[in-house]
Each structure stands twice: as structure tokens, then as C-alpha cells.
Coordinates of C-alpha atoms and ligand atoms in Angstrom, one line a residue:
M121 CA -0.1 -0.1 0.0
T122 CA 1.5 3.5 -0.9
M123 CA 1.5 6.1 1.7
R124 CA -0.3 9.4 1.1
T125 CA 1.6 12.3 1.1
Y126 CA 0.9 16.1 1.6
R127 CA 2.5 19.2 -0.2
V128 CA 3.1 21.9 2.4
T129 CA 4.0 25.5 1.3
L130 CA 5.7 28.3 3.1
A131 CA 3.7 31.1 2.5
N132 CA 6.5 33.5 3.0
T133 CA 9.5 31.7 1.0
G134 CA 7.4 29.7 -1.4
E135 CA 9.7 26.5 -0.1
T136 CA 7.8 23.3 -0.3
F137 CA 8.0 19.9 1.0
E138 CA 6.3 16.3 1.7
V139 CA 4.3 15.1 4.4
G140 CA 3.7 11.5 5.0
E141 CA 0.2 10.8 6.2
G142 CA 0.3 10.8 9.7
D143 CA 3.8 12.6 10.2
R144 CA 4.4 15.9 12.0
I145 CA 4.9 18.9 9.8
L146 CA 7.8 20.3 11.7
A147 CA 9.5 16.6 11.7
A148 CA 8.8 16.3 8.1
A149 CA 10.3 19.8 7.2
R150 CA 13.1 19.0 9.3
R151 CA 13.9 15.5 7.3
A152 CA 13.4 17.8 3.8
G153 CA 16.2 20.2 5.0
V154 CA 13.5 23.0 5.3
W155 CA 13.7 25.3 8.3
L156 CA 11.1 26.0 10.5
P157 CA 11.6 27.7 13.9
F158 CA 11.0 25.3 16.9
E159 CA 12.4 24.8 20.5
C160 CA 10.4 22.2 22.9
G161 CA 9.3 20.2 20.1
W162 CA 6.5 19.0 22.1
G163 CA 3.7 21.6 22.5
S164 CA 4.7 23.8 25.2
C165 CA 6.7 27.1 23.9
G166 CA 4.9 28.1 20.6
T167 CA 7.7 28.9 19.1
C168 CA 6.8 26.6 15.7
K169 CA 3.4 28.2 15.6
V170 CA 2.1 28.9 12.1
T171 CA -0.9 30.2 10.3
V172 CA -2.8 27.8 8.4
V173 CA -3.6 29.9 5.2
E174 CA -5.0 27.2 2.8
G175 CA -6.0 23.6 3.3
E176 CA -6.9 21.6 6.8
A177 CA -4.5 20.5 9.5
D178 CA -5.2 18.3 12.9
L179 CA -3.6 19.0 16.2
L180 CA -2.2 16.0 17.6
F181 CA -1.8 17.0 21.2
A182 CA -5.2 18.6 22.2
E183 CA -3.9 19.9 25.5
A184 CA -0.6 21.5 24.3
P185 CA 0.4 23.9 26.6
A186 CA 1.2 26.5 23.9
M187 CA -2.1 26.7 21.9
D188 CA -5.2 28.5 23.1
A189 CA -8.7 29.2 21.9
R190 CA -7.6 32.2 20.0
D191 CA -5.2 30.0 18.2
A192 CA -8.0 27.9 17.1
R193 CA -10.1 30.7 16.2
R194 CA -6.9 32.4 13.7
R195 CA -6.3 29.2 12.4
R196 CA -2.8 29.0 14.2
M197 CA -1.2 25.7 15.1
V198 CA 1.7 24.5 16.6
T199 CA 3.9 22.5 13.5
C200 CA 5.7 20.2 16.2
Q201 CA 2.1 18.6 17.0
S202 CA 0.1 18.8 14.1
R203 CA -0.4 16.8 10.9
P204 CA -2.1 17.8 7.3
L205 CA -5.3 16.6 6.4
S206 CA -5.0 18.1 3.0
D207 CA -1.9 20.1 1.0
L208 CA -1.2 23.6 3.0
V209 CA -0.2 26.8 2.9
I210 CA 1.0 27.8 6.2
K211 CA 2.9 31.3 7.3
P212 CA 5.4 30.9 10.2
T213 CA 4.2 33.6 12.8
W214 CA 8.2 33.4 14.0
V215 CA 10.3 34.1 11.2
S216 CA 14.3 33.0 11.2
D217 CA 16.4 32.5 8.4
E218 CA 18.6 29.6 9.6
P219 CA 18.9 26.6 12.2
R220 CA 19.8 27.2 15.7
P221 CA 23.5 25.9 16.4
E222 CA 22.4 24.5 19.5
L223 CA 19.2 22.6 18.1
P224 CA 21.1 20.1 15.4
T225 CA 17.7 17.7 16.2
A226 CA 18.0 14.6 14.2
D227 CA 16.2 11.1 14.4
H228 CA 17.6 8.2 15.8
K229 CA 17.0 4.5 16.4
A230 CA 18.0 3.9 20.1
Q231 CA 18.1 0.3 21.6
L232 CA 17.8 0.3 25.2
V233 CA 20.8 -1.7 26.8
E234 CA 20.7 -1.0 30.4
V235 CA 18.4 -0.3 33.4
E236 CA 19.9 0.5 36.6
E237 CA 17.6 1.0 39.7
L238 CA 18.4 4.4 41.7
G239 CA 15.7 4.7 43.6
L240 CA 11.8 4.1 44.6
Q241 CA 10.3 3.6 41.3
I242 CA 13.2 5.5 39.8
C243 CA 15.7 4.1 37.1
R244 CA 18.3 5.2 34.5
F245 CA 17.8 4.2 31.4
R246 CA 21.2 3.9 28.9
F247 CA 20.1 3.9 25.2
Q248 CA 22.8 3.3 22.4
L249 CA 22.4 5.0 19.2
E250 CA 23.5 4.1 16.2
G251 CA 26.0 7.2 15.8
E252 CA 27.2 9.7 18.1
A253 CA 24.4 11.9 20.3
V254 CA 25.0 15.4 19.3
Y255 CA 23.1 17.5 22.0
R256 CA 24.2 20.3 24.8
A257 CA 24.0 18.9 28.6
G258 CA 20.8 20.3 29.8
Q259 CA 18.8 19.3 26.7
Y260 CA 16.6 16.4 26.4
A261 CA 15.0 14.1 24.0
I262 CA 11.8 12.9 22.8
L263 CA 11.1 9.5 22.6
E264 CA 8.6 7.8 20.6
L265 CA 7.4 4.9 23.6
A266 CA 4.7 3.3 21.3
P267 CA 2.7 4.8 18.3
K268 CA 1.4 8.0 19.1
L269 CA 3.1 7.9 22.6
R270 CA 5.7 10.6 23.0
R271 CA 7.2 11.8 26.2
C272 CA 10.4 13.9 27.0
Y273 CA 13.6 12.8 29.0
S274 CA 16.5 14.8 29.8
M275 CA 19.9 13.5 29.3
S276 CA 21.7 13.2 32.4
D277 CA 25.4 12.7 30.9
L278 CA 27.8 14.3 28.6
P279 CA 27.3 14.3 24.6
G280 CA 29.8 12.8 22.7
S281 CA 29.1 9.1 22.6
P282 CA 26.3 6.8 21.0
V283 CA 25.1 6.2 24.6
V284 CA 22.3 8.2 26.2
E285 CA 21.4 8.3 29.7
L286 CA 18.3 9.4 31.0
I287 CA 16.7 9.4 34.5
A288 CA 13.0 8.8 34.8
K289 CA 10.6 8.0 37.4
R290 CA 7.7 5.5 37.0
Y291 CA 4.0 7.1 37.9
E292 CA 1.7 3.9 38.3
G293 CA -1.0 4.2 35.6
R294 CA 0.2 6.9 33.7
P295 CA 0.8 5.8 29.9
G296 CA 4.5 7.4 29.2
S297 CA 6.4 6.6 32.2
E298 CA 4.8 3.1 32.5
Q299 CA 5.5 2.3 29.2
L300 CA 9.3 3.4 29.6
F301 CA 9.3 1.2 32.5
R302 CA 7.9 -1.8 30.4
L303 CA 10.7 -1.5 27.7
P304 CA 12.8 -4.9 27.6
V305 CA 16.4 -4.6 27.4
G306 CA 17.7 -4.9 23.8
S307 CA 14.2 -3.4 22.2
S308 CA 14.2 -0.2 19.8
I309 CA 12.8 2.9 19.8
N310 CA 12.8 6.0 17.9
M311 CA 14.4 9.0 19.8
E312 CA 14.4 12.7 18.3
L313 CA 17.4 14.8 19.7
P314 CA 18.1 17.5 21.2
Y315 CA 15.6 20.0 22.3
G316 CA 15.5 22.7 24.5
D317 CA 16.8 25.8 25.9
M318 CA 18.5 24.6 29.4
W319 CA 22.1 24.6 28.3
L320 CA 24.9 26.2 30.2
R321 CA 25.5 30.0 28.9
E322 CA 29.3 31.2 29.1
G323 CA 30.3 34.1 31.3
L324 CA 31.6 35.1 34.6
R325 CA 28.1 35.2 36.7
P326 CA 27.7 32.5 39.3
V327 CA 25.6 29.8 38.4
V328 CA 22.8 28.3 40.3
L329 CA 21.2 24.8 39.3
I330 CA 18.1 23.6 40.9
A331 CA 16.9 20.5 40.7
G332 CA 13.3 18.9 41.9
G333 CA 13.2 14.9 41.7
T334 CA 13.9 13.7 38.3
G335 CA 14.8 17.4 37.7
V336 CA 18.3 16.0 38.6
S337 CA 19.0 14.6 35.3
P338 CA 20.1 17.5 33.2
I339 CA 21.5 19.2 36.3
L340 CA 23.8 16.4 36.5
A341 CA 24.8 16.9 33.2
L342 CA 25.2 20.6 33.3
V343 CA 27.5 19.6 36.6
R344 CA 29.3 17.4 34.7
Q345 CA 30.1 19.8 32.2
L346 CA 31.2 22.3 34.7
V347 CA 33.3 20.0 36.1
E348 CA 34.9 18.7 33.0
S349 CA 35.4 22.3 31.6
G350 CA 37.2 23.4 34.6
D351 CA 34.8 25.9 35.2
Q352 CA 36.2 28.7 37.9
R353 CA 32.5 30.3 38.3
P354 CA 31.2 29.9 41.9
V355 CA 28.4 27.4 41.3
R356 CA 25.2 26.5 44.0
V357 CA 23.1 23.3 43.5
F358 CA 20.0 22.7 45.1
Y359 CA 18.2 19.6 44.9
G360 CA 14.9 18.7 46.7
A361 CA 12.7 15.5 46.6
T362 CA 10.2 14.2 48.9
T363 CA 12.1 11.3 50.7
Q364 CA 15.5 10.0 51.0
D365 CA 15.0 7.2 48.6
Q366 CA 13.7 9.6 46.2
L367 CA 16.8 11.8 46.2
V368 CA 18.7 9.9 44.0
C369 CA 22.3 10.3 42.5
W370 CA 22.9 12.2 45.9
D371 CA 26.4 11.0 46.0
E372 CA 27.1 11.2 42.2
L373 CA 26.1 14.7 42.5
A374 CA 28.0 15.3 45.8
S375 CA 31.2 14.1 44.3
L376 CA 31.2 16.1 41.3
V377 CA 30.3 19.3 43.3
D378 CA 33.2 18.3 45.4
R379 CA 35.7 18.7 42.4
L380 CA 34.4 22.4 41.4
P381 CA 36.7 25.0 42.5
S382 CA 33.7 26.8 44.2
G383 CA 30.9 24.6 44.4
R384 CA 28.2 24.1 47.1
L385 CA 25.3 21.5 47.4
H386 CA 22.2 22.1 49.4
G387 CA 19.8 19.3 50.0
A388 CA 15.8 19.3 50.7
L389 CA 13.8 16.7 51.7
L390 CA 10.0 17.1 52.7
T391 CA 10.5 14.0 55.3
G392 CA 14.1 14.1 56.2
G393 CA 14.9 11.2 58.7
D394 CA 16.8 11.8 61.9
S395 CA 20.4 11.4 60.0
W396 CA 19.1 13.9 57.2
V397 CA 21.4 17.1 57.9
G398 CA 20.0 19.3 55.2
T399 CA 16.8 21.2 55.0
T400 CA 13.6 19.8 55.9
G401 CA 11.0 21.5 53.5
L402 CA 10.7 22.4 49.8
V403 CA 13.5 23.0 47.9
T404 CA 12.2 26.7 47.7
D405 CA 12.9 26.6 51.5
A406 CA 16.7 25.7 50.8
L407 CA 17.1 28.5 48.5
T408 CA 15.5 31.4 50.8
P409 CA 18.6 32.1 52.7
Y410 CA 20.6 32.8 49.3
L411 CA 18.1 34.7 47.4
E412 CA 19.2 38.1 47.6
A413 CA 22.7 36.9 46.1
M414 CA 21.1 35.4 43.4
A415 CA 19.8 38.6 41.1
D416 CA 23.5 38.5 39.6
S417 CA 23.3 34.6 38.8
D418 CA 22.6 32.4 35.9
I419 CA 20.3 30.1 37.0
Y420 CA 19.1 26.8 35.4
L421 CA 16.0 25.1 37.1
A422 CA 14.4 21.3 36.3
G423 CA 11.5 19.8 38.0
P424 CA 7.6 19.1 38.4
P425 CA 5.5 21.9 37.3
P426 CA 4.4 22.9 40.7
M427 CA 8.5 23.3 41.9
V428 CA 9.3 25.1 38.7
N429 CA 6.3 27.9 39.0
A430 CA 7.2 28.5 42.8
V431 CA 10.7 29.0 42.3
R432 CA 10.3 31.1 39.2
V433 CA 7.6 33.1 41.3
L434 CA 10.6 33.3 44.2
L435 CA 13.2 34.6 41.9
R436 CA 11.1 37.1 40.2
E437 CA 10.5 38.5 43.7
H438 CA 14.3 38.8 44.4
S439 CA 14.8 40.5 41.0
V440 CA 16.2 38.1 39.1
Q441 CA 15.6 39.1 35.5
F442 CA 13.5 36.6 33.3
D443 CA 16.5 36.0 30.8
R444 CA 19.0 34.7 33.4
I445 CA 16.4 31.8 34.1
H446 CA 16.5 28.8 32.0
Y447 CA 14.0 26.0 33.0
D448 CA 12.5 23.0 32.0
S449 CA 9.2 22.2 33.5
F450 CA 8.5 18.6 33.2
G451 CA 4.7 18.7 32.3
Ligands
FAD873 C1 11.4 19.1 28.9 C2 10.9 18.0 29.5 C3 12.0 17.0 30.1 C4 11.6 16.0 31.1 N1 12.4 15.2 31.3 C5 12.3 14.1 32.2 C6 13.3 13.4 33.1 O1 14.4 13.5 33.0 N2 12.9 12.6 34.1 C7 11.4 12.2 34.0 O2 11.2 11.4 34.7 N3 10.7 12.9 33.3 C8 10.8 13.9 33.0 N4 10.0 14.8 32.0 C9 8.2 14.2 32.2 C10 7.7 13.1 31.4 O3 8.1 13.8 29.8 C11 6.4 12.8 31.4 O4 5.8 13.5 31.5 C12 6.4 11.6 32.7 O5 7.2 10.6 32.8 C13 5.0 11.6 33.0 O6 4.4 10.8 31.8 P1 3.3 10.0 32.0 O7 2.6 9.7 30.6 O8 3.6 8.7 32.7 O9 2.2 10.8 33.0 P2 1.1 11.4 32.2 O10 0.5 12.3 33.3 O11 0.2 10.7 31.5 O12 2.0 12.3 31.2 C14 1.2 13.5 31.0 C15 2.3 14.7 30.2 O13 2.9 14.1 29.2 C16 3.2 15.1 28.4 N5 2.2 14.6 27.0 C17 0.6 14.2 27.1 N6 0.7 13.9 25.7 C18 1.8 14.5 25.0 C19 1.9 14.4 23.4 N7 1.3 13.9 22.7 N8 3.2 14.6 23.3 C20 4.5 15.1 24.3 N9 4.1 15.3 25.5 C21 2.9 14.8 25.5 C22 2.7 16.3 28.8 O14 3.6 17.1 29.6 C23 1.8 16.0 30.0 O15 1.9 16.8 31.0 C24 10.0 15.8 31.5 C25 9.2 16.5 30.6 C26 9.6 17.6 30.0 C27 8.2 18.6 29.3
FES874 S1 5.5 24.4 20.9 FE1 7.3 24.5 21.0 S2 8.7 23.9 19.4 FE2 6.6 23.6 18.8

């Protein structure tokens, strides 16, 4: 059976490309070498929004955070999460002439080669790609865990090898993480990488890294980069979790931070035991004594949305500029 394809034309440049039935517009453009702007790849940032000038397209992720009722009325779509239903003419709302160097995004076949248990329902997954994984520390991959089941996971290791390391938590009864934890070692999935904006900026400002739960994954990668590059900036790392058995990779993080010329690690547990010497409370409680000094820092933040939102509010209240805060909200 031959697969149907649709022709998509860019209204502003006249460039065209083909999209196979069911394929995403952004992915097809990338494979065809046609540059369309994007950043998150999953429907949250809105960078890839286009106006559908002619034809019909279908949104594949109805709850995409970047979409609202006004977009639907104005025939705007996120190309990372939509497919054509006919030939299309589209007009990007955000125009750029060339790919961003930090987003050399490509498709990979990824074979699961190892699963390491780190803590309560939290594992480190190692996937072997066919070639070298090109990304920046702090970025993430989108895994196609099953047909139409795509989820984002951040790399916890440095680029430069064909092995990609991810740290993920299993949420019972929820499709994406359950499917990841069900994958047999030896099985292969499709993986797109890299995506995201949480890579380390150069400069002289102090660096603050804040992780909540599995947000430790990209933060570990960023600390590794600071260590490996011999970075001299002062670095403070904050890491919060609910209980000790969810504070995974703490020792690994501590030994990396020890290797920084001026590094400090602060932990926060909601329920700390008698032996816990860090903050008992939220990661925002651990941050509080240091907030005044942070207005002058570059800040990187990853974890569950309530934690990311709470930290951003706190930072804004302490005059940290928006453009100094780079974050991945895990939902
Ligand atoms: C940038 C980013 C980085 C992340 N990094 C990690 C990590 O390193 N480790 C980790 O454990 N978790 C990470 N997550 C969270 C992870 O992607 C899943 O949301 C989480 O595993 C729960 O998925 P679930 O299906 O089990 O639960 P569910 O509650 O069913 O998942 C819902 C979430 O899945 C996402 N989603 C739903 N539909 C789609 C779709 N069609 N396409 C894309 N996304 C969709 C949305 O974020 C939504 O909030 C990250 C999330 C993001 C956005
Ligand atoms: S919404 Fe972010 S790239 Fe599509």
C-alpha cells in the first residue's frame, strides 16, 4: 500500500516539502531540510506556531500548553504537534532564516541497553544510538515509546558518545512512564534529540542549578560539564525530593560538586529522617537564605511544574531577570 503524502508550502518563502500521512509537519520539514523555527518540540513553547493559510491540519496533542482558543479561531497551529489533512499553505508567526546551532535535532533509532535502579520507582536508562548523540548538556530527547505515545526525557550525561543516559520516574497507571519502564532491554524505539533551551551560558556570573525530583537528570549533566571544562565560576546546586529514597544520585552529585573550585550543594527533603542534615522542607525553603545574592546569577531549573513555578515566582520577587532563568518544567 502506498502511503499518501501532502505538500506543504511556506507562504513567506514559497519553499515546499512533503509530509507523509500521520507525520508531524515540523519533523517532515526538518527531514526535508526546510528550516522552520522550533524549540521545545512537544507543544509548550509556541515557537513553531504557524497560521494555516490554505488547507486543513489536525492538532495531535489537544492539550498542548502553547495552544489557546484564540489560536484555533485564527487557524494557528503548532507544527511540532500537528499533521496535514490536505495540501497546506502555512505562514510561520516567528521568522528566522537559519537553524539555531544548539538545536541540531535529528532522528535516531535507540536500543535500550541497560536499566539501573536508583531509588523508589526511579531508574537510569541507557540507550545505544547508531551514531554519536549530538546535544548540549541540559537538553532533552523526545522518545516515541509506542505509536502516538511521545514523552520528553532529559539527558543526564555529557554528549559525545553513542550512549544516551536518562533518569526517569515511574508513575503508576500513567501511560508514558509505565511504557518506558516496561521496555525490555534489547528493544528499540525512535528518539529525537536534542530539544530545549537549558544549556549552559558562558560568562562570569555565578551559576545556580536547581533540581526537583528527576529534574536532577539535566542538572547532573550541567554539573558534569562545569567539572569537565574546569569552569571557575562559583556554583550552587540545590536538589529537593520528597523522601531520601527519591533523592537519587545524591552521592554522585556531591562528588562532582566537590570537584568544582567553588561549588556548594544544598539538599531539601520534605520528609527527612533523623540522619538528614539538609533542609527539611521544599527546595524553595533551601533557596531562601541565598536569594538576595541570586539576582546576579545565571539560573538553571528543572523538575515538576509546581516546583518550577514556585521557584520562578520566588526568583522574580528577588529581582532575578527572566532572561537569566533557564528552565524545563516536566509537564
Ligand atoms: C522538557 C521535559 C523534560 C523532562 N525530563 C524528564 C526526565 O528527565 N525524567 C522524568 O522522569 N521525566 C521527565 N519529564 C516528564 C516526562 O516527559 C513525562 O511527563 C512523565 O514521565 C509522565 O508521563 P506519563 O505519561 O507517565 O504521565 P502522564 O500524566 O500521562 O503524562 C502527561 C504529560 O505528558 C506530556 N504529554 C502528553 N501528551 C503528549 C504528547 N502528545 N506529546 C508530548 N508530550 C505529551 C505532557 O507533559 C503531560 O503533562 C520531562 C518533561 C518535559 C516536558
Ligand atoms: S510548541 Fe515548542 S516547538 Fe512546537
